[in-house]
XYZ file of C-alpha atoms in Angstrom:
239
model
C 14.167 -0.447 24.966
C 12.408 2.867 23.768
C 12.957 4.845 20.827
C 12.473 8.174 22.517
C 15.341 9.761 24.665
C 15.033 13.064 26.463
C 18.026 15.574 24.365
C 18.029 18.894 25.635
C 17.734 21.330 22.119
C 17.149 24.304 23.319
C 20.389 26.976 22.523
C 21.559 24.182 20.712
C 23.951 25.619 17.897
C 24.301 23.078 15.452
C 27.630 21.505 12.983
C 26.639 22.753 9.180
C 25.638 19.430 6.944
C 27.374 18.319 4.142
C 24.212 20.437 1.687
C 24.303 23.384 3.636
C 23.991 26.642 1.651
C 24.429 29.334 4.664
C 27.115 29.318 7.526
C 23.683 27.560 9.362
C 22.595 23.981 9.999
C 19.928 22.046 8.165
C 17.634 21.222 10.064
C 14.065 19.115 10.123
C 11.740 18.170 12.542
C 11.399 14.545 13.796
C 8.060 13.173 15.087
C 5.465 10.711 15.788
C 2.003 10.101 14.957
C -1.015 8.279 15.449
C 0.290 5.488 13.489
C 3.407 5.108 14.636
C 4.391 2.474 16.758
C 6.366 3.507 20.346
C 9.065 1.442 21.471
C 8.017 -1.129 17.932
C 9.155 1.655 15.241
C 8.322 4.297 12.888
C 6.791 5.454 10.520
C 7.605 8.697 12.050
C 6.537 12.241 10.358
C 9.929 14.122 9.265
C 9.010 18.296 8.973
C 12.137 20.101 6.404
C 12.903 23.359 8.331
C 16.037 24.597 6.307
C 17.841 22.659 3.347
C 16.625 20.550 0.417
C 15.059 18.101 1.870
C 12.090 18.199 0.495
C 8.051 16.518 0.261
C 8.215 16.894 -3.803
C 8.798 12.829 -4.378
C 6.262 12.017 -1.700
C 2.508 10.501 -2.742
C -0.133 12.304 -1.261
C -0.192 8.798 0.231
C 2.810 9.193 2.121
C 2.068 12.341 2.916
C 0.015 13.472 6.460
C 1.200 17.402 6.413
C 1.874 19.931 3.928
C 5.788 20.130 4.441
C 6.285 16.950 6.239
C 6.243 13.605 4.662
C 6.540 9.585 6.347
C 10.478 7.693 7.182
C 11.210 4.848 9.334
C 14.308 3.965 11.400
C 17.530 3.076 10.123
C 18.951 2.274 14.053
C 16.938 0.930 16.443
C 20.608 1.265 19.084
C 20.791 5.307 18.083
C 17.729 7.532 19.461
C 15.604 10.830 18.727
C 13.398 12.807 21.359
C 10.289 13.235 19.554
C 9.122 16.596 18.261
C 13.166 17.819 18.705
C 14.934 19.357 16.386
C 18.050 17.595 14.439
C 20.432 19.111 12.187
C 21.456 16.259 9.199
C 22.897 15.533 6.420
C 22.174 13.519 3.802
C 24.025 10.414 2.813
C 24.139 6.572 1.150
C 24.831 5.204 4.657
C 23.527 4.934 8.555
C 26.219 7.446 10.319
C 27.909 5.689 12.345
C 25.344 2.888 11.081
C 23.515 0.151 13.393
C 24.051 -3.701 14.487
C 26.322 -4.349 11.276
C 28.322 -1.685 11.550
C 29.127 -2.949 14.920
C 29.599 -6.788 13.961
C 31.105 -6.252 11.138
C 34.253 -4.056 11.859
C 33.056 -2.106 8.514
C 33.728 1.441 10.618
C 31.530 4.184 10.137
C 28.439 3.748 7.923
C 25.498 0.474 6.806
C 25.309 1.129 3.298
C 21.610 1.298 3.138
C 20.759 -2.001 1.824
C 19.128 -3.239 -1.704
C 15.132 -3.864 -0.182
C 15.326 -1.697 2.101
C 15.785 1.090 -0.624
C 13.368 -0.498 -2.604
C 10.686 -0.720 -0.198
C 10.988 2.857 0.678
C 10.688 3.864 -2.628
C 7.554 1.494 -2.977
C 5.897 3.094 0.464
C 7.239 7.336 -0.569
C 5.250 6.275 -4.435
C 2.418 5.047 -2.767
C 3.438 1.413 -4.727
C 3.834 -1.035 -2.175
C 1.248 -3.799 -2.462
C 1.601 -4.944 0.630
C 1.280 -2.123 2.653
C -2.418 -1.355 3.421
C -2.667 2.960 2.962
C -5.874 3.414 4.833
C -6.263 4.972 8.110
C -7.801 2.087 9.946
C -4.318 -0.545 8.936
C -1.946 1.724 8.784
C -0.402 1.678 11.797
C -0.153 -2.881 11.949
C 1.304 -1.477 8.391
C 4.031 0.353 9.378
C 5.033 -1.957 12.167
C 4.943 -5.007 9.111
C 7.311 -1.987 7.131
C 9.412 -1.050 10.212
C 10.841 -4.462 10.917
C 11.197 -5.911 7.862
C 13.818 -2.494 6.630
C 15.322 -3.720 10.386
C 15.471 -7.054 8.910
C 16.961 -5.949 5.826
C 19.376 -3.779 7.700
C 21.118 -7.309 9.846
C 19.146 -5.661 13.083
C 18.307 -8.119 15.135
C 14.752 -6.418 16.051
C 14.017 -7.216 12.309
C 11.367 -10.003 11.437
C 9.712 -10.552 7.611
C 6.197 -11.839 7.408
C 5.351 -13.572 4.475
C 4.251 -11.417 2.502
C 6.819 -9.089 2.145
C 9.262 -12.674 2.263
C 7.600 -12.806 -1.496
C 7.788 -9.580 -2.380
C 11.320 -8.978 -1.923
C 12.386 -13.294 -3.300
C 10.121 -11.724 -6.657
C 11.756 -8.967 -6.644
C 15.474 -9.709 -6.176
C 15.245 -13.361 -6.502
C 15.505 -14.340 -2.389
C 15.824 -12.250 0.551
C 19.067 -12.835 1.396
C 19.738 -10.777 -1.931
C 17.762 -8.369 -0.731
C 20.462 -7.188 2.080
C 23.173 -6.504 -0.990
C 23.886 -3.846 -1.076
C 22.813 -1.012 -3.022
C 24.313 2.075 -4.956
C 24.332 5.068 -3.794
C 21.234 6.138 -4.656
C 19.579 3.195 -5.805
C 15.883 3.210 -5.655
C 15.962 7.126 -5.678
C 15.808 6.403 -1.549
C 19.326 7.465 0.818
C 19.872 7.912 5.118
C 19.119 11.413 6.726
C 21.560 11.279 9.377
C 20.947 13.199 12.541
C 22.816 15.147 15.045
C 22.693 16.968 18.105
C 24.331 18.690 20.320
C 26.586 20.225 18.055
C 27.190 17.196 16.066
C 28.567 15.339 19.466
C 25.415 13.642 19.099
C 24.205 11.068 16.774
C 20.518 10.349 16.624
C 18.451 7.948 14.404
C 18.693 7.582 11.304
C 16.463 8.063 8.763
C 14.843 7.080 5.137
C 14.504 9.917 2.482
C 13.253 9.475 -1.268
C 13.257 11.825 -4.065
C 14.752 12.025 -7.683
C 17.409 14.435 -9.035
C 15.861 17.278 -10.494
C 18.108 19.064 -12.701
C 18.523 22.285 -10.399
C 20.627 23.008 -7.018
C 19.142 20.712 -4.635
C 21.312 18.221 -5.254
C 23.855 19.368 -6.801
C 26.363 18.554 -4.329
C 25.156 14.811 -3.876
C 27.651 13.022 -6.166
C 30.135 15.331 -3.866
C 28.921 13.947 -0.657
C 28.440 10.287 -1.250
C 32.117 9.574 -3.278
C 33.513 8.911 0.447
C 31.161 6.185 0.745
C 31.898 4.279 -2.609
C 33.915 1.930 -1.027
C 30.857 0.197 0.653
C 30.302 -0.403 -3.626
C 31.572 -4.103 -3.000
C 30.719 -5.213 0.216
C 28.342 -8.116 -0.084
C 26.097 -7.456 3.384
C 26.165 -10.980 4.352
C 25.349 -12.096 8.186
C 28.535 -13.528 9.143
């Protein structure tokens, strides 16, 4: 399995995103770094090109360049081309969703779990106690966090180290509890859903941390997430 699939992006006119403020689509560049883990996942470097995404809420520990931030994959069965440009929308679920959406026949969308939102918020703020942010330990820590996120999202590639088992049990009273649905915007974490080929191809959804302010940046957030309200009552348990 590979996480990078050749996708032609030149000359593409993307569909406008949910948060688009003009006729042009909001777009990002998604790339790998020396701390990425190839076919085993992130972290990946997301650089906003247009639209509301910003790294203003991130700790310097989760930023590798002035305009980017580090993110992790939600859907190991979908792909992106390293260094490619993609249109995006911001939501509370991975669209079309990963393995869980298919198994549970819940339609378009795999709501973020409580554990995923919690762990990524901790990572983004530089406070994830079980994560090594140093240059020497970061790649290994990225792999453990990526696998924990996949486990929390019911993806078969996921797994928990003992450190993550302890952390999630302490926070939620048990690792299975951590798989419960987060409310939209819970822990200030969102899904960034990527598309290409004029919106006809769904690409790998990623994670985003942002503390909403009083400005217009996230003024449409409630509208965008309203359609996901039905997911609030879903309990993410294995069949």
